[in-house]
CSV table of C-alpha atoms in Angstrom, one decimal:
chain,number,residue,atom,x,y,z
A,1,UNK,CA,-7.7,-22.9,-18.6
A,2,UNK,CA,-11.3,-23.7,-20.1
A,3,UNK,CA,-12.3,-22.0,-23.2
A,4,UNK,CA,-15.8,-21.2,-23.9
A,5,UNK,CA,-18.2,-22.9,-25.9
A,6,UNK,CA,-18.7,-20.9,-28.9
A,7,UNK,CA,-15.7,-18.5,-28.7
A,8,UNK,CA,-11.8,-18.1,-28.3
A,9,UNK,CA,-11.6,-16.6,-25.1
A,10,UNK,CA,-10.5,-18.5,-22.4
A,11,UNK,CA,-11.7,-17.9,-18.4
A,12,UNK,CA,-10.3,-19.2,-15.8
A,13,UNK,CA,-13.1,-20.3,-13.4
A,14,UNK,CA,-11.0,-20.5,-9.9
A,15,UNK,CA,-13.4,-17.3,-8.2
A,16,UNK,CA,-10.7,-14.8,-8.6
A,17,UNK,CA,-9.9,-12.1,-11.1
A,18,UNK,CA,-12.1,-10.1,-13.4
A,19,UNK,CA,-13.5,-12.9,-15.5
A,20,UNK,CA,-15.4,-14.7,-12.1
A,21,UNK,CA,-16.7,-11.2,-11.4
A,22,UNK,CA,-18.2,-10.3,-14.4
A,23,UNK,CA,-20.1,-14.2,-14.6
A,24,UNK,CA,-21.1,-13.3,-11.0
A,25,UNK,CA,-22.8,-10.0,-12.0
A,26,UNK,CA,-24.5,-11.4,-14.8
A,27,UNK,CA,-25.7,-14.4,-12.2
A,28,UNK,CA,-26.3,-12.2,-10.1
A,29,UNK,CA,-28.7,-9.8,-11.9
A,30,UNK,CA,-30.6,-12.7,-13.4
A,31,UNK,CA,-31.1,-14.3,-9.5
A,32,UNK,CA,-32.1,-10.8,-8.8
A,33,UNK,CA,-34.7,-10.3,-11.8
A,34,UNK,CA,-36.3,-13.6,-11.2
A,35,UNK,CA,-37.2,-12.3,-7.7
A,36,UNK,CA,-38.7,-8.8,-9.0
A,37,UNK,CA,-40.9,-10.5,-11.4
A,38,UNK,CA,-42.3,-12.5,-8.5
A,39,UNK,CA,-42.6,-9.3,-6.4
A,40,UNK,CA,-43.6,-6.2,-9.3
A,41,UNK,CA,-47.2,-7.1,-9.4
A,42,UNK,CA,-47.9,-6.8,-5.1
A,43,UNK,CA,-48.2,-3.1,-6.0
A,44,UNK,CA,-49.7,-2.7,-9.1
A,45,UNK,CA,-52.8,-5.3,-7.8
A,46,UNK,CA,-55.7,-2.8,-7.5
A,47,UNK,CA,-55.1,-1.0,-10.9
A,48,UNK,CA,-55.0,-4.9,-12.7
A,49,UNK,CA,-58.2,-5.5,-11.1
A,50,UNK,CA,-60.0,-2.4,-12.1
A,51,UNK,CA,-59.0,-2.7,-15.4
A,52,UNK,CA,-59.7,-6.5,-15.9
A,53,UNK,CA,-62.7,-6.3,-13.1
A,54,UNK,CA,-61.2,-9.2,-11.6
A,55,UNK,CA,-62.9,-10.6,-7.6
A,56,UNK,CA,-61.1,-11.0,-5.0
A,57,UNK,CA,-60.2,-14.9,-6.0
A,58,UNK,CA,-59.0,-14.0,-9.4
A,59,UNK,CA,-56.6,-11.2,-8.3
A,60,UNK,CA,-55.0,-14.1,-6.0
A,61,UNK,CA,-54.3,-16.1,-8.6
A,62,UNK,CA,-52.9,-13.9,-10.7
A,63,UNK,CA,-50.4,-12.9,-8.1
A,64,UNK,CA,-49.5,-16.4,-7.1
A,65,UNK,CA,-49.2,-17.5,-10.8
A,66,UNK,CA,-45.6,-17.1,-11.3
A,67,UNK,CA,-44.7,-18.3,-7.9
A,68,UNK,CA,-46.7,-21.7,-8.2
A,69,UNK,CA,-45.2,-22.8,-11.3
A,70,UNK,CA,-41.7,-21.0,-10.2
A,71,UNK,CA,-41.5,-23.3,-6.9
A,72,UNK,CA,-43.7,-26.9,-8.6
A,73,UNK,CA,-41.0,-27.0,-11.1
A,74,UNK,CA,-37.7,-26.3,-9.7
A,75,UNK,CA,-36.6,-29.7,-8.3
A,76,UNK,CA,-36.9,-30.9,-12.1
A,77,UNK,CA,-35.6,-27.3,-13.2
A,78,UNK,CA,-32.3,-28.6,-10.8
A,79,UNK,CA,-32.2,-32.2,-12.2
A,80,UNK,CA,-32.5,-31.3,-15.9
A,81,UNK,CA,-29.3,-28.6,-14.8
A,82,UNK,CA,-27.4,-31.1,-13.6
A,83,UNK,CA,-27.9,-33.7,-16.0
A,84,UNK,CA,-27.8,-31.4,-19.5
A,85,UNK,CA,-25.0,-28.9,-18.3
A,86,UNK,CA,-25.9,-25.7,-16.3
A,87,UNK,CA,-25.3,-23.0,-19.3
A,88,UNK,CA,-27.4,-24.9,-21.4
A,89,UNK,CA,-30.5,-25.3,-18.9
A,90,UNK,CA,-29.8,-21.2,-18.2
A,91,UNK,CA,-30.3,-20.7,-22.3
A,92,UNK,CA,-33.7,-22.9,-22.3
A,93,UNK,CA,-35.1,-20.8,-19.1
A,94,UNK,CA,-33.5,-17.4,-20.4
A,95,UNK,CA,-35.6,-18.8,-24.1
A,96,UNK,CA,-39.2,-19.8,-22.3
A,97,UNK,CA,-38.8,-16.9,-19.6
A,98,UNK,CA,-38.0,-13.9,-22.1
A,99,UNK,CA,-40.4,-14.7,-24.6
A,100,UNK,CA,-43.1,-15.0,-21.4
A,101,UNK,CA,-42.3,-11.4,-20.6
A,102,UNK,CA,-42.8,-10.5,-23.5
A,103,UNK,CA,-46.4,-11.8,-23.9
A,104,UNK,CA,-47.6,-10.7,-20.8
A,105,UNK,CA,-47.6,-6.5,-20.8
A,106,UNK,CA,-49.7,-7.8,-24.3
A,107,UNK,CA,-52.5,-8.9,-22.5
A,108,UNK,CA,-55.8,-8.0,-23.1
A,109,UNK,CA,-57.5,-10.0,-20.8
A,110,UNK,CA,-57.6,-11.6,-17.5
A,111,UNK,CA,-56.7,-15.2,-19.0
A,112,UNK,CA,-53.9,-14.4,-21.4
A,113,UNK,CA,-52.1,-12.6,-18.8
A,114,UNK,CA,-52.1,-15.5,-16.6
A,115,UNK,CA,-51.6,-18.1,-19.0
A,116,UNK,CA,-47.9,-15.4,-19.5
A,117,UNK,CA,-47.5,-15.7,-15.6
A,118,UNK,CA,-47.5,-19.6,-15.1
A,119,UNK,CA,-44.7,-19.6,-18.4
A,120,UNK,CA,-43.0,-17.0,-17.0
A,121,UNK,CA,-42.3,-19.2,-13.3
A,122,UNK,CA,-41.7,-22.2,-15.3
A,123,UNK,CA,-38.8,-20.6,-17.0
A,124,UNK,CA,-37.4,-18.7,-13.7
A,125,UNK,CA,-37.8,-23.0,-12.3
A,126,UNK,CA,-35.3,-23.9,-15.2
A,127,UNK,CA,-33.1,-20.4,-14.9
A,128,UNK,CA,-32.3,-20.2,-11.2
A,129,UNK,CA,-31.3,-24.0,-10.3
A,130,UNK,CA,-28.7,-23.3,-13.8
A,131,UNK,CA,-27.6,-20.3,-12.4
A,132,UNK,CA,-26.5,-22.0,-9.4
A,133,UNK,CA,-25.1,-24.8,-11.5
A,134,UNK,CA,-22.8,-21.6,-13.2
A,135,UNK,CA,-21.8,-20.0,-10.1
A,136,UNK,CA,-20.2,-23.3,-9.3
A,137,UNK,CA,-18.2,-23.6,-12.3
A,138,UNK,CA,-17.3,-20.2,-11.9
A,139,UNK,CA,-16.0,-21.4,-8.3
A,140,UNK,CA,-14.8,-24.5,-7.8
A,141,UNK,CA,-13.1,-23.5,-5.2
A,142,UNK,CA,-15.0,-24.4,-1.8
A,143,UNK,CA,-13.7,-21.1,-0.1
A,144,UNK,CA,-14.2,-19.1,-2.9
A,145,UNK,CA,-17.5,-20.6,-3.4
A,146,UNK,CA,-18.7,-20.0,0.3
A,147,UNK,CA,-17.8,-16.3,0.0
A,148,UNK,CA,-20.2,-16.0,-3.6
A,149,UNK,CA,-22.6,-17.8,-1.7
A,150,UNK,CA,-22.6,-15.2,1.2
A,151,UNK,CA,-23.3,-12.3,-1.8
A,152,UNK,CA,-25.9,-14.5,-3.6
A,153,UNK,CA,-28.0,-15.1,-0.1
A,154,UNK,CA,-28.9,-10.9,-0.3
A,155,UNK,CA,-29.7,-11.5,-4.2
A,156,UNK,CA,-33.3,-12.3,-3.6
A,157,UNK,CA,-34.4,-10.1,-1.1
A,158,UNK,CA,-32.7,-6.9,-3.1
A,159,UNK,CA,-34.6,-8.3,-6.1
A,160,UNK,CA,-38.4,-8.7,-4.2
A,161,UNK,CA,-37.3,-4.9,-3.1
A,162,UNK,CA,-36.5,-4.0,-6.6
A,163,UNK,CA,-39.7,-5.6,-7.9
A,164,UNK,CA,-42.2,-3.1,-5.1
A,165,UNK,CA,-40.0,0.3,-5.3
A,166,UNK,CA,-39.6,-0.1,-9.2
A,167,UNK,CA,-42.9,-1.2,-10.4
A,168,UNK,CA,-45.0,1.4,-7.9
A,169,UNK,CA,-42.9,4.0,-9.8
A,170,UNK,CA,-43.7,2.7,-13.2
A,171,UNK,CA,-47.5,2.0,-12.7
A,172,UNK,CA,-47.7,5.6,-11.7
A,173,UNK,CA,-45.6,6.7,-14.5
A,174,UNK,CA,-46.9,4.8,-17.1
A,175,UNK,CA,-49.1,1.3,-16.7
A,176,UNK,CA,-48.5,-1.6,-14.7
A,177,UNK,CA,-47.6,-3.1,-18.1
A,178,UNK,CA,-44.4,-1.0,-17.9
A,179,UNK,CA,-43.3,-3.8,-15.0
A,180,UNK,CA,-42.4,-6.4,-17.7
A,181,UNK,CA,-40.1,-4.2,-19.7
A,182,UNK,CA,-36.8,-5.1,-16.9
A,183,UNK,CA,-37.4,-9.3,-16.9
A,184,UNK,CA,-37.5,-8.9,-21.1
A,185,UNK,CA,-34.6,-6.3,-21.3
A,186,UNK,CA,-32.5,-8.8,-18.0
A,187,UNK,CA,-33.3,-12.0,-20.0
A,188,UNK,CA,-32.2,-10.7,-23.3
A,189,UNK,CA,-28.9,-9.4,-22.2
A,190,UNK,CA,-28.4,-12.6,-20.7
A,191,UNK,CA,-28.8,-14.6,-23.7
A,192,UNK,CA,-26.1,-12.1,-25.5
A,193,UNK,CA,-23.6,-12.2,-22.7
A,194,UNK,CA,-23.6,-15.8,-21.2
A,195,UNK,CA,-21.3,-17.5,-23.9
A,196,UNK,CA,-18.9,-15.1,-23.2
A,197,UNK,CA,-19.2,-14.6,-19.5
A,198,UNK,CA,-19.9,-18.6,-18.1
A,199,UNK,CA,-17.9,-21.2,-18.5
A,200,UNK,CA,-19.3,-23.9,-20.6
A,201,UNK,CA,-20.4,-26.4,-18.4
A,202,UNK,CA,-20.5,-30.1,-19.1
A,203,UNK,CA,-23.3,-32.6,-19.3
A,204,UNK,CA,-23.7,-34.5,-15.9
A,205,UNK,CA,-23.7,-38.4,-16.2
A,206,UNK,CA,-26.2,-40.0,-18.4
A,207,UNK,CA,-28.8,-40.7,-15.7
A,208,UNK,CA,-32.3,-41.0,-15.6
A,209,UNK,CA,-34.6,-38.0,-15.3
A,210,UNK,CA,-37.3,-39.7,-12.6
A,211,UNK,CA,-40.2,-38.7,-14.1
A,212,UNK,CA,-42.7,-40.0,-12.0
A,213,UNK,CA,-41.0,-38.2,-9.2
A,214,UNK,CA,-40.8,-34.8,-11.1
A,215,UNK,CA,-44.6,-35.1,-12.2
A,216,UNK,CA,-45.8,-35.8,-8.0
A,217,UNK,CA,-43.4,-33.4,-6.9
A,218,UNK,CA,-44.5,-30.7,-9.4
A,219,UNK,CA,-48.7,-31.0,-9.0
A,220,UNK,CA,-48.6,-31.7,-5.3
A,221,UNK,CA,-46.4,-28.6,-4.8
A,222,UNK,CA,-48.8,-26.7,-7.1
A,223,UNK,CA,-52.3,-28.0,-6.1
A,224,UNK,CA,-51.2,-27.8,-2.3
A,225,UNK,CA,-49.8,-24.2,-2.7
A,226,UNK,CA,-53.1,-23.6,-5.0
A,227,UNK,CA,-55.4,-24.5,-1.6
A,228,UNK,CA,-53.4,-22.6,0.7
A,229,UNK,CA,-53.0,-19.5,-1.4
A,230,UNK,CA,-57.3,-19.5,-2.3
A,231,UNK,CA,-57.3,-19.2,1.7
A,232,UNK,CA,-57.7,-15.5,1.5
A,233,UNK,CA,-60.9,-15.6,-0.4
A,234,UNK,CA,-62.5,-19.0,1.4
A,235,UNK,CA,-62.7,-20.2,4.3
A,236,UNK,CA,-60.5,-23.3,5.5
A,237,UNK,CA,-63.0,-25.9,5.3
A,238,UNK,CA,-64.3,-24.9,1.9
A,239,UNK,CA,-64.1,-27.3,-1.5
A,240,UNK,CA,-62.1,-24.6,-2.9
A,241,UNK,CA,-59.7,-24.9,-0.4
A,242,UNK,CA,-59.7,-28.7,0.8
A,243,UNK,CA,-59.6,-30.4,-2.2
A,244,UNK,CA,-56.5,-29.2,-4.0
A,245,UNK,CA,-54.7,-28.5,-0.3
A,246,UNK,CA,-55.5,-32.3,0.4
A,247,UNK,CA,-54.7,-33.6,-2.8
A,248,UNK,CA,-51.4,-31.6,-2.9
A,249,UNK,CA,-50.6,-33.6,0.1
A,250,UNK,CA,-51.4,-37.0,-1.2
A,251,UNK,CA,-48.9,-36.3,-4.1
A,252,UNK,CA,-46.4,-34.9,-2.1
A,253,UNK,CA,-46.5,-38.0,0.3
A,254,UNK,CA,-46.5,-40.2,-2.7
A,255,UNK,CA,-43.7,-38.1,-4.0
A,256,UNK,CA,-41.7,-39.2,-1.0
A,257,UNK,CA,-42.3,-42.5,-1.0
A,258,UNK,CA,-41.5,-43.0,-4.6
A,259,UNK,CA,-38.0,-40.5,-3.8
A,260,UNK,CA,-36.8,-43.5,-1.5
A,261,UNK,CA,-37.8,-46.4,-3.9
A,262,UNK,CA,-36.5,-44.9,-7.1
A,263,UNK,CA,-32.9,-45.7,-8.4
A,264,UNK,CA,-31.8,-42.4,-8.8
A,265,UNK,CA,-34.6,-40.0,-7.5
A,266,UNK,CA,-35.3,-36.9,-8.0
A,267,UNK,CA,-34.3,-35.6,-4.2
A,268,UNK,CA,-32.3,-37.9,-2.9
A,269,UNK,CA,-33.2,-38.6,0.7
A,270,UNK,CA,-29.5,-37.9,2.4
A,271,UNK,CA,-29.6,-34.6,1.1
A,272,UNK,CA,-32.2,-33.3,3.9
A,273,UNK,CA,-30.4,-34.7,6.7
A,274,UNK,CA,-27.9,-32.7,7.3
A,275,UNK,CA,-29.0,-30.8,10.3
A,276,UNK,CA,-26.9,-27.4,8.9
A,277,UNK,CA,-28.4,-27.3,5.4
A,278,UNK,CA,-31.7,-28.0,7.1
A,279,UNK,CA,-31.4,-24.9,9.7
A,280,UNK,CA,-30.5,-22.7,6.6
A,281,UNK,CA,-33.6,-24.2,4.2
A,282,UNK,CA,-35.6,-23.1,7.0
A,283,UNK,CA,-34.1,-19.5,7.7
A,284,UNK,CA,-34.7,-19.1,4.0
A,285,UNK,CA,-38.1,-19.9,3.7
A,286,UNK,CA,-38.9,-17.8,6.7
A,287,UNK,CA,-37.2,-14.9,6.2
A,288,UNK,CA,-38.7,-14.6,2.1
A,289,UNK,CA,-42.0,-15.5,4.5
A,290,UNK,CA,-41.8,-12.3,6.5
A,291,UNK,CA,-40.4,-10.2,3.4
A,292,UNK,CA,-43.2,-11.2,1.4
A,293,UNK,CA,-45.8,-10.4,4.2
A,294,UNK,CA,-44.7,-7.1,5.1
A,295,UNK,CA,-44.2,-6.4,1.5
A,296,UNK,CA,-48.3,-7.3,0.8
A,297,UNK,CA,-49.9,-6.8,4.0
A,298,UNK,CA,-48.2,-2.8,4.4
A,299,UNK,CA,-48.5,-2.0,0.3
A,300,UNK,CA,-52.4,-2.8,1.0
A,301,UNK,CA,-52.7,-1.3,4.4
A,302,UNK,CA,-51.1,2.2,2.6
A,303,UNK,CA,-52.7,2.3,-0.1
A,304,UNK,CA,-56.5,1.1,1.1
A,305,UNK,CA,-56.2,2.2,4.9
A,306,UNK,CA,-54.2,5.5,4.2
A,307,UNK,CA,-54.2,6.8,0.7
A,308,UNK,CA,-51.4,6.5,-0.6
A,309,UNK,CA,-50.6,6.6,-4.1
A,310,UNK,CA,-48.7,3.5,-5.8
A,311,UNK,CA,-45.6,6.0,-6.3
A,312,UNK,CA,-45.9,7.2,-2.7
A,313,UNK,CA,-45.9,3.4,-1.8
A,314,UNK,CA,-42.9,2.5,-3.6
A,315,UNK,CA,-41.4,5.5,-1.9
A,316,UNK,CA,-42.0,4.0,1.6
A,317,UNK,CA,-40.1,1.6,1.0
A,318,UNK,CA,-36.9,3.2,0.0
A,319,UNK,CA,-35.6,2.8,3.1
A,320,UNK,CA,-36.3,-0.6,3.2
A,321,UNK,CA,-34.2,-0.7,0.2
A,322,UNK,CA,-31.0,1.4,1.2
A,323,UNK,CA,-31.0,-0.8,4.8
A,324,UNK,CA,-30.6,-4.0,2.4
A,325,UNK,CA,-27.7,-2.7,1.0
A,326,UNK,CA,-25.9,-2.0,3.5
A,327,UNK,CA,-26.4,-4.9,5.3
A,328,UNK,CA,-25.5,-6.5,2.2
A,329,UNK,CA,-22.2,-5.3,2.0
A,330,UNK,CA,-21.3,-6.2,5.5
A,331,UNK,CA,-22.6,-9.4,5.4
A,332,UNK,CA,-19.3,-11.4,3.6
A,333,UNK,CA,-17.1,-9.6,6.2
A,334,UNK,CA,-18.9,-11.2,9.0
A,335,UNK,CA,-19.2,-14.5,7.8
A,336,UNK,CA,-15.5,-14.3,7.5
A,337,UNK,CA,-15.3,-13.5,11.1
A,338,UNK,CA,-18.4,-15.0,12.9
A,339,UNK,CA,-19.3,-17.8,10.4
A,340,UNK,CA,-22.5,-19.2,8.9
A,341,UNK,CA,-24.6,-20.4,12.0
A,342,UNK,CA,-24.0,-17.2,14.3
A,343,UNK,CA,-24.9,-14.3,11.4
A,344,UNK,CA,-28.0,-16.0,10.4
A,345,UNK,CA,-29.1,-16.5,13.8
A,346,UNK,CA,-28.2,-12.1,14.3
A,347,UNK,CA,-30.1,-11.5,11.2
A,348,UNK,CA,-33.1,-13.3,12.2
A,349,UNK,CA,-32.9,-12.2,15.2
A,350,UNK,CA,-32.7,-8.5,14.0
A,351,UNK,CA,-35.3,-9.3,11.2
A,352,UNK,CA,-37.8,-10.7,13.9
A,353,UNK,CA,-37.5,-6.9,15.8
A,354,UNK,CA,-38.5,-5.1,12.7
A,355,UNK,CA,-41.5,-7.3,12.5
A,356,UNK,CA,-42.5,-6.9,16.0
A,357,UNK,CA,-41.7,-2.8,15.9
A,358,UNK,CA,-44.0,-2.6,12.5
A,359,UNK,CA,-46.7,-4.7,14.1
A,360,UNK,CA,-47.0,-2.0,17.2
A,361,UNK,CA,-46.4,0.8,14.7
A,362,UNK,CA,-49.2,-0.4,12.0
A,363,UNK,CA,-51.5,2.3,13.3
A,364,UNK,CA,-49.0,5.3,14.2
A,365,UNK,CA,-47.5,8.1,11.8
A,366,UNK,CA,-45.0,6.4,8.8
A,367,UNK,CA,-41.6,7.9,10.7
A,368,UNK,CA,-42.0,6.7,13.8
A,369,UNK,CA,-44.5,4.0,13.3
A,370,UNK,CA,-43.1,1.7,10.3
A,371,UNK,CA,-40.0,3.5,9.6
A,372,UNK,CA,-37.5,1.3,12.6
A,373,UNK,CA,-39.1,-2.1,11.3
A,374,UNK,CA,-38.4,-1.1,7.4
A,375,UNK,CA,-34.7,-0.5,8.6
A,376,UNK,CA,-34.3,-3.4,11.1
A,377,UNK,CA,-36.1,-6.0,8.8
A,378,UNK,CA,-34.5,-5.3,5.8
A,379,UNK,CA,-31.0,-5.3,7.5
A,380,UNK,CA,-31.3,-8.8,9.7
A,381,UNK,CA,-32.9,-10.1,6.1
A,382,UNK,CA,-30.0,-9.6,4.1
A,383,UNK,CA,-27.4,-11.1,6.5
A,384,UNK,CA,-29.9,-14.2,7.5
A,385,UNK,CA,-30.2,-15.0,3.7
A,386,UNK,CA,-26.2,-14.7,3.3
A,387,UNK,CA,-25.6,-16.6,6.2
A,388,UNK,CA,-28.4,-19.2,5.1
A,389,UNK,CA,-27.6,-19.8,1.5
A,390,UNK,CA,-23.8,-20.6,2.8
A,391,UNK,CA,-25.8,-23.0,5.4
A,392,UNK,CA,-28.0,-24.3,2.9
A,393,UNK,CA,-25.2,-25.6,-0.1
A,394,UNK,CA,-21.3,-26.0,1.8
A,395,UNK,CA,-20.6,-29.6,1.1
A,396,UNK,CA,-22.6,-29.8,-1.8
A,397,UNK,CA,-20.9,-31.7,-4.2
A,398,UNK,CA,-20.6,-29.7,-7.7
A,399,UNK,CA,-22.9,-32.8,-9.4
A,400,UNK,CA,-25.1,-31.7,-7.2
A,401,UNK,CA,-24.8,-28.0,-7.8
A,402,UNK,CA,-28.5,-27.9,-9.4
A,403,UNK,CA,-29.8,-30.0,-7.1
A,404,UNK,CA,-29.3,-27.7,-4.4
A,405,UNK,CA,-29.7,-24.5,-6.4
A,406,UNK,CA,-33.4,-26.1,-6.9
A,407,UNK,CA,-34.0,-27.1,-3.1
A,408,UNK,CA,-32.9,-23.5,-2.0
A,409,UNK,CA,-35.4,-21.6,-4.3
A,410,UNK,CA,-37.9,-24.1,-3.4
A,411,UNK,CA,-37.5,-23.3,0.0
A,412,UNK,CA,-37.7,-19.3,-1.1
A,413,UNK,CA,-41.2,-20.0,-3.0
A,414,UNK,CA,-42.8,-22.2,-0.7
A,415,UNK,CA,-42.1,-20.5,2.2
A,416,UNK,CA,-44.3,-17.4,2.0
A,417,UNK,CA,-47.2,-19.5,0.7
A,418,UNK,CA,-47.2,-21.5,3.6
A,419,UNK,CA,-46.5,-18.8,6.1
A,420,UNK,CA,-48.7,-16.1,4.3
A,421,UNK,CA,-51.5,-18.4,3.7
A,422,UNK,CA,-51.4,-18.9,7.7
A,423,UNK,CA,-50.7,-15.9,9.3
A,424,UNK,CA,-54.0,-14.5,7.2
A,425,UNK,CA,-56.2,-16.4,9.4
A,426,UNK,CA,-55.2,-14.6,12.5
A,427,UNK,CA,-56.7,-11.3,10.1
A,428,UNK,CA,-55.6,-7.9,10.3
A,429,UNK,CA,-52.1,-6.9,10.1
A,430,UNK,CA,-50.8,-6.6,13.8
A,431,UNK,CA,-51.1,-10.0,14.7
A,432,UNK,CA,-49.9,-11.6,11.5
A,433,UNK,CA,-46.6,-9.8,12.0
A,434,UNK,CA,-46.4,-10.5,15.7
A,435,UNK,CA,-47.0,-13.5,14.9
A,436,UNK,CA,-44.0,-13.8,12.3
A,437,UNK,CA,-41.5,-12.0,14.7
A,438,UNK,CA,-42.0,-15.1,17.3
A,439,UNK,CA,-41.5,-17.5,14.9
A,440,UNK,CA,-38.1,-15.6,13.8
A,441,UNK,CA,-36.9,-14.9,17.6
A,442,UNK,CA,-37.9,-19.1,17.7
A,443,UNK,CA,-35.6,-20.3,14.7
A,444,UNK,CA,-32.8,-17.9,15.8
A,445,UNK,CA,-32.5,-19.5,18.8
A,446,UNK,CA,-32.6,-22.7,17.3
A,447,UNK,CA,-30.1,-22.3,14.5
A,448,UNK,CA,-27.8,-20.2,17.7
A,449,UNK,CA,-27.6,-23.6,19.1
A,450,UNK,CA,-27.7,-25.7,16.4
A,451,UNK,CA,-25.5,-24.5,13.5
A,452,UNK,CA,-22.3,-24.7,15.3
């Protein structure tokens, strides 16, 4: 039995019984929040830039804020985890990321709200790495641990759904501001309930934080996520562009070759090479790649191309939402039976259909047009990020829970930047999505072969 820090009440973290549940719920609705706050402004975008009469490169920004500080910081967010005990790194984020959402619906300007949007991804860098770090505690188990993993995979894609359905609903009720009230109210209840519901976890051995690592890994990230977001307002050989793309680069190759000089690095090399974890890194970054896409190119196309309201936008993608859960639900009883590899390669398989069906269907009527992709998507989504996340952190050692919590958000962040940023050039909407179903149909095939 371990009792928990600050109380008498003991929990017995083995994965079973009602104590494990209710740490994974709370976990679990954090994960999820930090993924709506990512997604609850793609909606609310045009009325933001009436009010603040931001161009076309500002309302960028602003939207990529919380996701460049989110994925430049979660590598350290993972080693400071590990090192200083997960339920302590969750408090510090839950601190930084509360008091950010609270700031940020008190914006009066263009600047103050972004300044809130960079804090608010560097606490969700420090919060979800640490919530990884507590789901292990709460299941040491390695069974038990692969089945949480299997629900946590779906977390993310029900929270970027959350973030479009829920904050169309509220900018058209109310204000766009009304978006931050759910990451303030989430964070706060957190705070309240985590001494009670996580095990305490200890600090990890006295080792040294690689700075130097943390500070290449964090700018190139940024300045390299920077040029290839500030694609969609200049062109690819512009300063704008080049500079901070290149220079992301050169930081991020430096980064590497420090990681396999330094003593105790920051990502240690053998991590990336198992060929498994690999295959499910990739399925995640994809498949929060084609999420994201559909989620901005379709709320745009909607509401610019055919009128729809931001409620009525929100409401197209209810479907989108109820295929999730479902999927969701299913998704642990088929790893059970089919394992890791073969249920993500279905769900991107599935996933990859949806894109190509709302490609065809961009310029047809909503029920027969988009309506089959914003079931299929949704569904192969959820099981190729359960299958994934399994993929992506079985044999991690528990010292390294926050390591890999880190490396699998990463993989969620920087994957639609890179994807989004590229599929733009081919313009439109068609072929951006065509071109995302190939590349789905290409790694299911892969990981079918591969991930055995």
């Amino acid at each position: 039995m371990t009792t928990y820090e600050g109380t008498a009440a003991p929990v017995t973290p083995t994965g079973d019984g009602r104590a494990a549940r209710r740490g994974f719920a709370l976990l679990g609705t954090v994960q999820a929040t930090l993924i709506f706050t990512l997604a609850s402004l793609a909606v609310p975008l045009p009325r933001i830039a009436a009010e603040f009469g931001l161009d076309q490169g500002s309302l960028i920004l602003l939207s990529a804020a919380y996701g460049l500080t989110f994925a430049g910081l979660l590598l350290l967010g993972g080693r400071l985890a590990d090192r200083y005990g997960a339920r302590r790194a969750l408090t510090a984020g839950l601190l930084l990321f509360a008091a950010a959402s609270a700031l940020a619906p008190l914006a009066t300007g263009y600047a103050a709200l972004l300044g809130a949007r960079f804090a608010q991804g560097a606490g969700a860098a420090l919060v979800a790495p640490a919530a990884m770090g507590a789901l292990r505690a709460l299941y040491p188990e390695p069974a038990a641990y692969g089945r949480a993993m299997g629900t946590w995979g779906g977390l993310s894609v029900l929270g970027a759904t959350a973030g479009n359905l829920l904050s169309g609903a509220l900018t058209a009720a109310a204000s766009w501001r009304a978006s931050f009230v759910a990451p303030v109210a989430v964070a706060l209840a957190a705070l309240l309930l985590a001494p009670r519901l996580l095990p305490a976890t200890p600090p990890g051995a006295d080792r040294a934080l690689d700075l130097r690592g943390a500070l290449l890994a964090t700018a190139g990230i940024v300045l390299a996520s920077t040029g290839l977001v500030l694609t969609d307002a200049h062109p690819w050989g512009s300063a704008p562009v080049l500079v901070p793309l290149l220079g992301g680069l050169v930081l991020l190759a430096g980064f590497a070759r420090a990681e396999r000089r330094a003593a105790d690095p920051l990502l240690p090399p053998d991590f990336l090479r198992d060929r498994r974890r690999l295959l499910g890194l990739a399925a995640i970054a994809l498949t929060a790649a084609g999420t994201a896409t559909v989620f901005v190119l379709l709320s745009l196309d909607l509401q610019r191309q055919r009128g729809y309201s931001a409620a009525l936008t929100s409401a197209a993608f209810v479907p989108f939402a109820a295929a999730l859960l479902g999927a969701g639900r299913l998704a642990g009883p088929l790893l059970g039976r089919y394992g890791p590899g073969r249920v993500t390669a279905a769900g991107l398989g599935t996933a990859g259909a949806g894109l190509a069906l709302l490609a065809t269907g961009a310029e047809l009527p909503y029920a027969y047009g988009l309506l089959p992709g914003l079931l299929l998507l949704p569904a192969g989504g959820a099981l190729s990020f359960a299958g994934a996340a399994v993929l992506a952190t079985e044999r991690v050692p528990a010292e390294r829970a926050g390591l890999a919590g880190g490396v699998l958000n990463t993989a969620m962040e920087l994957g639609p930047t890179v994807l989004f940023a590229a599929l733009l050039t081919l313009g439109g909407s068609a072929a951006p999505l065509a071109a995302a179903a190939a590349l789905f149909a290409a790694l299911a095939l892969l990981t079918l072969r591969l991930a055995k």
